[in-house]
Coordinates of C-alpha atoms in Angstrom, one line a residue:
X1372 CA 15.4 -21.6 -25.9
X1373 CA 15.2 -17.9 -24.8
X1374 CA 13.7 -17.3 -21.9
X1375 CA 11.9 -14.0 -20.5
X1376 CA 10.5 -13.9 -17.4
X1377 CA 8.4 -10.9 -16.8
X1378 CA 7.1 -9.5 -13.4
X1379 CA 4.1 -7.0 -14.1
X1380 CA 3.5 -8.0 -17.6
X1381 CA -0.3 -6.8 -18.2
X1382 CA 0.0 -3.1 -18.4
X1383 CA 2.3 -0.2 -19.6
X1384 CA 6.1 -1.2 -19.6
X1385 CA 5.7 -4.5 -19.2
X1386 CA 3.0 -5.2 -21.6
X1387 CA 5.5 -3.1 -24.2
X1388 CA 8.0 -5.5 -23.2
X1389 CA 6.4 -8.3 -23.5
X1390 CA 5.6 -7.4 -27.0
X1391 CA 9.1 -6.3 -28.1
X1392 CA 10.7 -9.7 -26.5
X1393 CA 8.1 -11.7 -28.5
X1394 CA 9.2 -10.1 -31.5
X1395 CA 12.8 -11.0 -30.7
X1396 CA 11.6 -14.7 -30.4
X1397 CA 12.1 -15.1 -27.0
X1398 CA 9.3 -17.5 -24.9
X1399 CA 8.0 -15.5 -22.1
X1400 CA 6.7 -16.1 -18.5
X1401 CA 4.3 -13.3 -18.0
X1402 CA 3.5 -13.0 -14.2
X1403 CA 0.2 -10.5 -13.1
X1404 CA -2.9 -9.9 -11.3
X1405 CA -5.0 -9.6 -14.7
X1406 CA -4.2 -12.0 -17.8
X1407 CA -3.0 -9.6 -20.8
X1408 CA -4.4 -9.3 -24.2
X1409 CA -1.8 -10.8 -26.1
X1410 CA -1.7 -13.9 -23.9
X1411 CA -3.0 -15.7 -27.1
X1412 CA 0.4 -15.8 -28.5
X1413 CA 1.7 -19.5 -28.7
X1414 CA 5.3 -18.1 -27.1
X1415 CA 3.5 -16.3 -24.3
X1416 CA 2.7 -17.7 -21.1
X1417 CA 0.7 -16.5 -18.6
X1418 CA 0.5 -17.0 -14.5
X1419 CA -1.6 -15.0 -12.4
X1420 CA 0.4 -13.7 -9.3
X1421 CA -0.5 -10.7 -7.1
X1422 CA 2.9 -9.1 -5.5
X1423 CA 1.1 -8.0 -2.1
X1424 CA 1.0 -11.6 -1.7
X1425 CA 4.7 -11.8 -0.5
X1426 CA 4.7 -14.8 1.1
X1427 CA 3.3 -17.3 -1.9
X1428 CA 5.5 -15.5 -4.3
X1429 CA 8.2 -18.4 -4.3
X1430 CA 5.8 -20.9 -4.7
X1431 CA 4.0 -19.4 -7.5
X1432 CA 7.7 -18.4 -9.6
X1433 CA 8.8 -21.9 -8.7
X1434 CA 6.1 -23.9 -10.7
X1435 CA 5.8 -21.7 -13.5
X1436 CA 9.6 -22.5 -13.7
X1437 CA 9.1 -26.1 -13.6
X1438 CA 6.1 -25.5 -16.1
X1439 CA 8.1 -23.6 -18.6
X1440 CA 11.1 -26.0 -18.1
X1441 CA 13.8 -23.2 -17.9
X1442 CA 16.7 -25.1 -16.4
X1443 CA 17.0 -25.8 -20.2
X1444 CA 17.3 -22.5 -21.2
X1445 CA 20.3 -21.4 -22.8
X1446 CA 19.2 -17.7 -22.0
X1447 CA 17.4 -16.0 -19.3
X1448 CA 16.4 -12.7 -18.7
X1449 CA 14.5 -11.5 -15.4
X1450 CA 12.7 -8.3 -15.7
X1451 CA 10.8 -7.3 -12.4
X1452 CA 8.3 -4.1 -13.8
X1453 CA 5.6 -4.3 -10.9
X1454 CA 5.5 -1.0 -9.1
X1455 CA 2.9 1.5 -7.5
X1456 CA 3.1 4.9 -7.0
X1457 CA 0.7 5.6 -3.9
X1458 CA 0.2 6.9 -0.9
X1459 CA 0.9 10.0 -2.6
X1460 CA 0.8 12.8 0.5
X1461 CA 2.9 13.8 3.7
X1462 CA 3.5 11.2 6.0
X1463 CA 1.5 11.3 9.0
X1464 CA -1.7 11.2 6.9
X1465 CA -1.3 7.9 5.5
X1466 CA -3.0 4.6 6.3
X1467 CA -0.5 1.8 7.7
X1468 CA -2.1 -0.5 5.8
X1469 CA -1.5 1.7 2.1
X1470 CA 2.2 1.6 3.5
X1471 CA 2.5 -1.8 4.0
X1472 CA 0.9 -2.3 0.4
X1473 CA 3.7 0.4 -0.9
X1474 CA 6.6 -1.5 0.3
X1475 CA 5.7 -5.2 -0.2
X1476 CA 5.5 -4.4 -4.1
X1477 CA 7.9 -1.7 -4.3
X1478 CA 10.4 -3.5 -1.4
X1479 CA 9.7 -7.0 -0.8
X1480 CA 8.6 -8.6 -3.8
X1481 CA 11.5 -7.4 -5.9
X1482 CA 13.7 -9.1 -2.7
X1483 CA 11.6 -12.4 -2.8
X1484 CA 11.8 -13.1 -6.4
X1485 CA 15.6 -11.6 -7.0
X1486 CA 16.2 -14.2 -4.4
X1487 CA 13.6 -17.1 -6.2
X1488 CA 15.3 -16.2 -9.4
X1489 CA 18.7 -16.4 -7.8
X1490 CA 17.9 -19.7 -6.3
X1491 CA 16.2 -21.4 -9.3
X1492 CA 19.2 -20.3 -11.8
X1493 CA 22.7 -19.9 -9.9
X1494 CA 24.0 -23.5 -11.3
X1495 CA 22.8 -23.2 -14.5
X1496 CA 25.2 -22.3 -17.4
X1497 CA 22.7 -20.3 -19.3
X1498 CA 23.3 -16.7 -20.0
X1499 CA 21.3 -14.9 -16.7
X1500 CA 20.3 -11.2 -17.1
X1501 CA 18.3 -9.4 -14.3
X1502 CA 16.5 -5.9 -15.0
X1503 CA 14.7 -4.0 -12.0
X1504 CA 12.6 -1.3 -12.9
X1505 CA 13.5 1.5 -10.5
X1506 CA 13.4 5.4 -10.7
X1507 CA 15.0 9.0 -10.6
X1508 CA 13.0 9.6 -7.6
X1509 CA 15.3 7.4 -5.7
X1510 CA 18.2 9.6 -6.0
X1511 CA 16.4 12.7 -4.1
X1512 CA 13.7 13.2 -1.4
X1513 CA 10.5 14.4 -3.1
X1514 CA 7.6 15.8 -1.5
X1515 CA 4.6 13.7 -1.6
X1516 CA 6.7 10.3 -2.4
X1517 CA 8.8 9.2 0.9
X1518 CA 7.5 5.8 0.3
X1519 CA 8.2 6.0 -3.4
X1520 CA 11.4 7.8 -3.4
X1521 CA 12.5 5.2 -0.3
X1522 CA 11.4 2.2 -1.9
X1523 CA 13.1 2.9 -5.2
X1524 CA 16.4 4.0 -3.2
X1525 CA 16.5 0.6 -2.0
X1526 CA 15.7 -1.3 -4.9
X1527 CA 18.7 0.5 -6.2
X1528 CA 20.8 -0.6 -2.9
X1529 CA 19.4 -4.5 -3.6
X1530 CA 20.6 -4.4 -7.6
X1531 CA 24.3 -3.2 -6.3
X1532 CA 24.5 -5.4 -3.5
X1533 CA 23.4 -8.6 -5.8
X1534 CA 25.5 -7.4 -8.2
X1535 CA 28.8 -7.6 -5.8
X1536 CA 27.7 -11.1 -4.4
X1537 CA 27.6 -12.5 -7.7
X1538 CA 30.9 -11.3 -9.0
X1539 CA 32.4 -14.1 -6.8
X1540 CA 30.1 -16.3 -8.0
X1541 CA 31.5 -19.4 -10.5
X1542 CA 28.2 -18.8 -12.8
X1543 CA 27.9 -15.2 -11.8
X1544 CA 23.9 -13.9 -12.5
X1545 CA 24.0 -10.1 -14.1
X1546 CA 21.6 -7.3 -12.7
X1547 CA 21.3 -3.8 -13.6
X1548 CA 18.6 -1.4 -12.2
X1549 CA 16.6 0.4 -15.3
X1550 CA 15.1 3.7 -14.9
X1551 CA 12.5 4.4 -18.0
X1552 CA 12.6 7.9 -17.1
X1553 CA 8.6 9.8 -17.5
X1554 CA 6.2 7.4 -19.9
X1555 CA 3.0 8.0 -20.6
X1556 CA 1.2 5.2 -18.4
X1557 CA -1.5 5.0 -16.0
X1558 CA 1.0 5.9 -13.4
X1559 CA 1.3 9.2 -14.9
X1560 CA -2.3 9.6 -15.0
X1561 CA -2.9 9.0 -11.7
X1562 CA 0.3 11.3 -10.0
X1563 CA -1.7 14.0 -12.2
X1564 CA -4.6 13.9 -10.5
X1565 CA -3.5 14.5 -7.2
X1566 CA -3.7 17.6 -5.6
X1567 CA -0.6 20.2 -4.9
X1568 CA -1.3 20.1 -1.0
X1569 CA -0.5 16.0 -1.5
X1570 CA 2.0 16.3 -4.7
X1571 CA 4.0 19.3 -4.4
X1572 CA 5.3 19.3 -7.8
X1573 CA 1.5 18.7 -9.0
X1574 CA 2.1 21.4 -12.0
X1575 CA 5.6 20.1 -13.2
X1576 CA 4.2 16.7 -13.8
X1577 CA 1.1 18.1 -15.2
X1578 CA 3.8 20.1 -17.3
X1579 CA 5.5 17.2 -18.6
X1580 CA 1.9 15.6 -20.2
X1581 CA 0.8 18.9 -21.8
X1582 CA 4.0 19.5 -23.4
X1583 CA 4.5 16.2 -24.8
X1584 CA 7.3 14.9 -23.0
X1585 CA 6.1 11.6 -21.8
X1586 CA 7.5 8.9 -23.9
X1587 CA 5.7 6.1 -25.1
X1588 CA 5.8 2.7 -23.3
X1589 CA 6.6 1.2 -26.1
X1590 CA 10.1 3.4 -27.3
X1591 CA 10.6 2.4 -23.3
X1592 CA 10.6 -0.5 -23.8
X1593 CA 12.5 -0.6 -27.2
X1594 CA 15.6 0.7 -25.2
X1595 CA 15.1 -1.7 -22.3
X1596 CA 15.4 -4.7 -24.9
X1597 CA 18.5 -3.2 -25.9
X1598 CA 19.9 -3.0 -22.6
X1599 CA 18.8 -6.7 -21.5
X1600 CA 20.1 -8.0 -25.5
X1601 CA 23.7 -5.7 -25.4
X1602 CA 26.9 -7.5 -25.3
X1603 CA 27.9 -4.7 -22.9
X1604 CA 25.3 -5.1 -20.6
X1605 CA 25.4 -2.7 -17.1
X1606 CA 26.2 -5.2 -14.4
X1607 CA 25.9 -3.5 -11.1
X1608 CA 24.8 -0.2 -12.6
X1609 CA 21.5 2.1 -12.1
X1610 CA 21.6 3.0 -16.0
X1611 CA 19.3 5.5 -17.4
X1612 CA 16.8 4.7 -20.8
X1613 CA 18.5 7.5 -22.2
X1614 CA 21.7 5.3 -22.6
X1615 CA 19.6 3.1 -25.2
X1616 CA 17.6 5.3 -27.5

């Protein structure tokens, strides 16, 4: 069987994903906080996992491995999609507890399940694909997103560093970082309704929705199977959704 295990698989991306990998026949694990509407399909399978939670994270991945019997999959792909956006603002006006919040799903629970995943799959002879969904903003400081920009600079520092541990590995894992690039998702919606003292570049992303240049999650996601399913997959690379369109 073909195995997808998706992190964040109720809304936007991951919902898109979802769909597009079901299409592909591929059995999915489907880890979120809310249960999503096409859990009724008899190849999707849904466990409820909240990624604030750090510490029950193994737990949770390990039995929905044993559940779904994927040690006898001959394929496994790994997409982690959970990700917020706020505190949007300057630092020194946040609340330490909206930081902490930022970082355990932006930080440590893409660290706690690589590592689960890494655990769970390093002996088996499947084929072992890992996608992280990271972002442009890691590349340069933005006004209004030190945690975000800082959280997805070191996503991109934990997909590289994976990626050169596992090259000496006998049954290496692959892992790429993905960046989707602007989509039209809730995440969107809610950077444009900030304010410019917070968001800086307020109008540019405002810009962006008006002039229709938000892709749809679904064309997203389109190019991100693509990337998981090519027989030149990015191993060690922060690639770019314009690669795969």
């Amino acid at each position: 069987m073909k195995l997808a295990i998706v992190i964040g698989a109720s809304r936007g991306l991951g919902a898109a994903l979802c769909e597009s990998l079901l299409e592909k026949e591929y059995l999915i694990a489907g880890f979120s906080r809310t249960e999503p509407l096409f859990s009724t399909h008899p190849s999707f399978h849904y466990f409820n996992m909240d990624v604030t939670q750090t510490e029950e994270l193994s737990s949770v991945f390990n039995e929905a491995m044993q559940m779904m019997k994927a040690n006898q999959a001959s394929e496994l792909l790994f997409i982690y999609n959970a990700g917020i956006v706020q505190p949007i603002g300057q630092m020194g006006t946040f609340k330490a507890n909206d930081i902490s919040r930022h970082y355990a799903v932006n930080v440590i629970a893409p660290a706690v399940l690589t590592n689960a995943f890494i655990y769970f799959s390093q002996q088996l002879s499947a084929l072992k694909r890992m996608a992280l969904i990271t972002s442009g903003a890691a590349n340069r400081p933005i006004s209004g997103w030190t945690c975000y920009s800082s959280a997805k600079a070191s996503m991109n520092m934990l997909v590289q560093a994976t990626s050169q541990e596992q090259s000496a590995a006998n049954i290496p894992i692959h892992i790429c970082g993905f960046n989707p690039g602007i989509m039209d998702t809730d995440m969107q919606a809610d950077i444009r309704n900030q304010t410019k003292e917070d968001f800086p570049q307020l109008e540019r992303f405002q810009a962006f929705h008006k002039e229709g240049q938000l892709r749809s999650a679904d064309a997203v996601a389109e190019a991100l199977t693509k990337c998981l399913t090519s027989t030149s997959f990015p191993d060690g690379e922060i690639t770019d959704v314009q690669t795969y369109l």
